[in-house]
mmCIF file of C-alpha atoms in Angstrom:
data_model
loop_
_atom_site.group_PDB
_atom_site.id
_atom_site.type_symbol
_atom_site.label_atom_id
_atom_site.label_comp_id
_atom_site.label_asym_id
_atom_site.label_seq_id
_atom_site.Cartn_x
_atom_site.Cartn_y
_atom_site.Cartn_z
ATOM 1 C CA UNK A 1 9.902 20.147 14.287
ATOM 2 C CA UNK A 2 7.322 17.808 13.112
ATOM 3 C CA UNK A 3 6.811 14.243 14.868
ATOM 4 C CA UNK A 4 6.656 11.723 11.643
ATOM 5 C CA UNK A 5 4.402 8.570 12.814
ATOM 6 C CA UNK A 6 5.671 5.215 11.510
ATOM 7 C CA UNK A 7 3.389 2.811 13.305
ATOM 8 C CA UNK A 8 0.362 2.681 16.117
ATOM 9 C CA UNK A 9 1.159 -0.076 18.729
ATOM 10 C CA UNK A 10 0.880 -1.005 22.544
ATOM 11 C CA UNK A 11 2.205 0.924 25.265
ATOM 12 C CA UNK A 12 5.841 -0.595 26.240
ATOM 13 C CA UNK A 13 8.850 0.175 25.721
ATOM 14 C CA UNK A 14 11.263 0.103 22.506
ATOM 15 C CA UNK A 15 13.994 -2.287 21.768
ATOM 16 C CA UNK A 16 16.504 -1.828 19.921
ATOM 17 C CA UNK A 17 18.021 1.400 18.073
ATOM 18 C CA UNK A 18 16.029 1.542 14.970
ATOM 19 C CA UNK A 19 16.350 4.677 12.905
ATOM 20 C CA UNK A 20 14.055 6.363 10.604
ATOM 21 C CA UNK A 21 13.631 7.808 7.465
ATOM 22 C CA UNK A 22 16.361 10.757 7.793
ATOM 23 C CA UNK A 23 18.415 8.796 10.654
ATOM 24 C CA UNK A 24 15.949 9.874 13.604
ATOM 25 C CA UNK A 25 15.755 7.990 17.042
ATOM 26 C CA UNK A 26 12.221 6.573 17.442
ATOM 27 C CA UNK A 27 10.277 6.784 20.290
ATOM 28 C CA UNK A 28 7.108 6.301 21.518
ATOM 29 C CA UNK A 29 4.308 8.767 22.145
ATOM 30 C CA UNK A 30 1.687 7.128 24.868
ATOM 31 C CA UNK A 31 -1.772 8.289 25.214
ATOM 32 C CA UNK A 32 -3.162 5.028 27.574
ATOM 33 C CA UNK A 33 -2.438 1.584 26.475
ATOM 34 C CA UNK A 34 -1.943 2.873 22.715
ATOM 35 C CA UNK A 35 0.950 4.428 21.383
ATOM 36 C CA UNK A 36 2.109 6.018 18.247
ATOM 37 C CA UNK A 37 5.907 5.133 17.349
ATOM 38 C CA UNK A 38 7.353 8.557 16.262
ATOM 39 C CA UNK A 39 10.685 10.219 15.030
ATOM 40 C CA UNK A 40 11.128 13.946 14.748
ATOM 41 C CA UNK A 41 11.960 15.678 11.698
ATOM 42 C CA UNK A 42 12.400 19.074 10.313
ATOM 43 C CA UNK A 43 9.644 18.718 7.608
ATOM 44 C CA UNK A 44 7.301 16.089 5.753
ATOM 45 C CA UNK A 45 9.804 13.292 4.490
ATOM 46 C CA UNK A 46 9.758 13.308 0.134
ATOM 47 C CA UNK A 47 8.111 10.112 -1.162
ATOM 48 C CA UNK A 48 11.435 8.720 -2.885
ATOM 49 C CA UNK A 49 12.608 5.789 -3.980
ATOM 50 C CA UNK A 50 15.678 5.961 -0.766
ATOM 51 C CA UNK A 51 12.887 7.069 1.676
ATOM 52 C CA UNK A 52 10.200 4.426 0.748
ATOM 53 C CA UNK A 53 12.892 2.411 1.347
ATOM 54 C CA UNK A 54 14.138 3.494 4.596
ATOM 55 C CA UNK A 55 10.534 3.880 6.095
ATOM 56 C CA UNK A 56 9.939 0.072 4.863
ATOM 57 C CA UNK A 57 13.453 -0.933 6.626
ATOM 58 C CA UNK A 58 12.093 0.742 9.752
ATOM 59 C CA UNK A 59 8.940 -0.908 9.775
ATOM 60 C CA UNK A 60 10.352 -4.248 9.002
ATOM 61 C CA UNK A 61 12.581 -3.902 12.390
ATOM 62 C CA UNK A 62 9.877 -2.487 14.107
ATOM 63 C CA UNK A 63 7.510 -5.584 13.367
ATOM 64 C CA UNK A 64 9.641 -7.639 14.704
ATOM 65 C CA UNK A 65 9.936 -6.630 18.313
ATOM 66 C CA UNK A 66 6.056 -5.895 18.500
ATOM 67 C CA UNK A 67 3.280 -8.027 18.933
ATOM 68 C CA UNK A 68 1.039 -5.985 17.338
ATOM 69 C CA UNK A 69 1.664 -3.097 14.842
ATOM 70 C CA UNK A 70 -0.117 -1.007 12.411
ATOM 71 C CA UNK A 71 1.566 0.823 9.800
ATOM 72 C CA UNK A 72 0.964 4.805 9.379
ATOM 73 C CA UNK A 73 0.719 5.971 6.031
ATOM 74 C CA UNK A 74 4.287 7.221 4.653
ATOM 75 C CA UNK A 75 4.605 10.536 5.625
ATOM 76 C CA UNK A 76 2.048 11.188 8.201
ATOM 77 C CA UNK A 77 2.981 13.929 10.902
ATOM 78 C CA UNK A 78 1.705 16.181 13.434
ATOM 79 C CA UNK A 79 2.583 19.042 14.640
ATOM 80 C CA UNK A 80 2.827 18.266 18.553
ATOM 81 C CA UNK A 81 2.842 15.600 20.930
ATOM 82 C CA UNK A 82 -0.627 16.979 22.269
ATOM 83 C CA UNK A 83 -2.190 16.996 18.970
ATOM 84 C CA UNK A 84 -0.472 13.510 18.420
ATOM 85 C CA UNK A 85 -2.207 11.992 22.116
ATOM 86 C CA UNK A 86 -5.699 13.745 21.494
ATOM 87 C CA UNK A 87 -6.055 11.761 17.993
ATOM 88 C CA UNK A 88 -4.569 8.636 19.960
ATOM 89 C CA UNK A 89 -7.491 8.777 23.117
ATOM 90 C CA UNK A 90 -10.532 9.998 20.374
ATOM 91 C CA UNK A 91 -9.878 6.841 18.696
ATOM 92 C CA UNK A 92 -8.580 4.237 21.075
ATOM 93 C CA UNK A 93 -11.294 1.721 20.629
ATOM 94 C CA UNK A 94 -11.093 0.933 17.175
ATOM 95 C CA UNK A 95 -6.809 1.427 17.595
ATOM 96 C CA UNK A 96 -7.137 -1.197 20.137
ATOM 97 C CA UNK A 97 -9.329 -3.055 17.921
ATOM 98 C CA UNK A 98 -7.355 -3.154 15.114
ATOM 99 C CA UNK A 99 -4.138 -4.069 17.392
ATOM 100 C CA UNK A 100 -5.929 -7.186 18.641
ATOM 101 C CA UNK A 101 -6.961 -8.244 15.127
ATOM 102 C CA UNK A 102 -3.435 -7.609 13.926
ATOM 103 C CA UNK A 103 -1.522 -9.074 16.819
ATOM 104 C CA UNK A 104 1.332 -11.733 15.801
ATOM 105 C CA UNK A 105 0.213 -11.215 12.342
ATOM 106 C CA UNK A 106 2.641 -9.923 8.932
ATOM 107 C CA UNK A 107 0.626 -7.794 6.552
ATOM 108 C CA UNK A 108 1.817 -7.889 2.507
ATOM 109 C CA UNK A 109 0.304 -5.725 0.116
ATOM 110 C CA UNK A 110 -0.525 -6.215 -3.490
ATOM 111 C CA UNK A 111 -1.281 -4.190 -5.996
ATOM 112 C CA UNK A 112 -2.453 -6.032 -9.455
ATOM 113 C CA UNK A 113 -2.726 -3.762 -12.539
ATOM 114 C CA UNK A 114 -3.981 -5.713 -15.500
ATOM 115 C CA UNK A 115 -3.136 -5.165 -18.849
ATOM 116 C CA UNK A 116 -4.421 -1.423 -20.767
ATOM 117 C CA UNK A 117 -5.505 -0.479 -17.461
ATOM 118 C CA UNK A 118 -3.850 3.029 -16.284
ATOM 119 C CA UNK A 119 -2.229 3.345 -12.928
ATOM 120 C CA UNK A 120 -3.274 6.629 -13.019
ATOM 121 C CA UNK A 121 -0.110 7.855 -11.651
ATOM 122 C CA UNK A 122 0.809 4.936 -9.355
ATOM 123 C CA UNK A 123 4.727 4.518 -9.033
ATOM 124 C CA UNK A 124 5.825 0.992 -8.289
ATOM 125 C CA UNK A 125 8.931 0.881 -6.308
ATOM 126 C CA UNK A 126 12.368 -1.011 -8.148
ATOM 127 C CA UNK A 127 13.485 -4.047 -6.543
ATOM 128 C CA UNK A 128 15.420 -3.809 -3.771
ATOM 129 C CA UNK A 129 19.617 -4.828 -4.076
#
């Protein structure tokens, strides 16, 4: 089993049911007063279209009963819960400063490709139903 991060936050405890990318239970991992919100899986998720979306759907739930959340890059999983918590304590200064700067605060990202420029193998996703 893998643990698949979806987003660095506060110690505390979860609300709510939400579900991840393959139907998962998320939890949290602790290491201090940082945490890593985590569901377990069998291997790396697949960067699809369905996934993206699932992982987005998850996220969006997940924002909004934290205070302060950061995002792991799609995909992102360790191995064990101890290799999980070391990474969490070597770099809980800047995860707590990033959670302060972040707190009751929405991120968007844009992504502007002009015209004749390549993506270089960029996929955008199709708009949701």
């Amino acid at each position: 089993m893998k643990l698949c991060v979806y987003a660095i936050t506060g110690a505390g405890p979860l609300r709510g049911q939400t579900r991840g990318v393959r139907g998962e239970r998320l939890r949290l991992v602790t290491a201090g007063p940082i945490a890593a919100i985590v569901g377990e899986v069998h291997a790396v998720p697949r960067d699809t279209v369905p996934n993206l979306r699932r992982y987005d759907d998850a996220l969006r739930r997940l924002a909004a009963s934290r205070q302060a959340l950061l995002p792991a890059r799609f995909g992102t999983c360790f191995d064990s819960v101890d290799e999980l918590a070391a990474v969490l304590r070597s770099r809980r200064p800047s995860l707590r400063a990033a959670l302060g700067q972040v707190r009751q605060r929405g991120q968007m990202t844009a992504r502007v490709i002009s015209p004749g420029s390549r993506a270089g193998g960029v996929r955008s996703l199709p708009p949701a139903p």
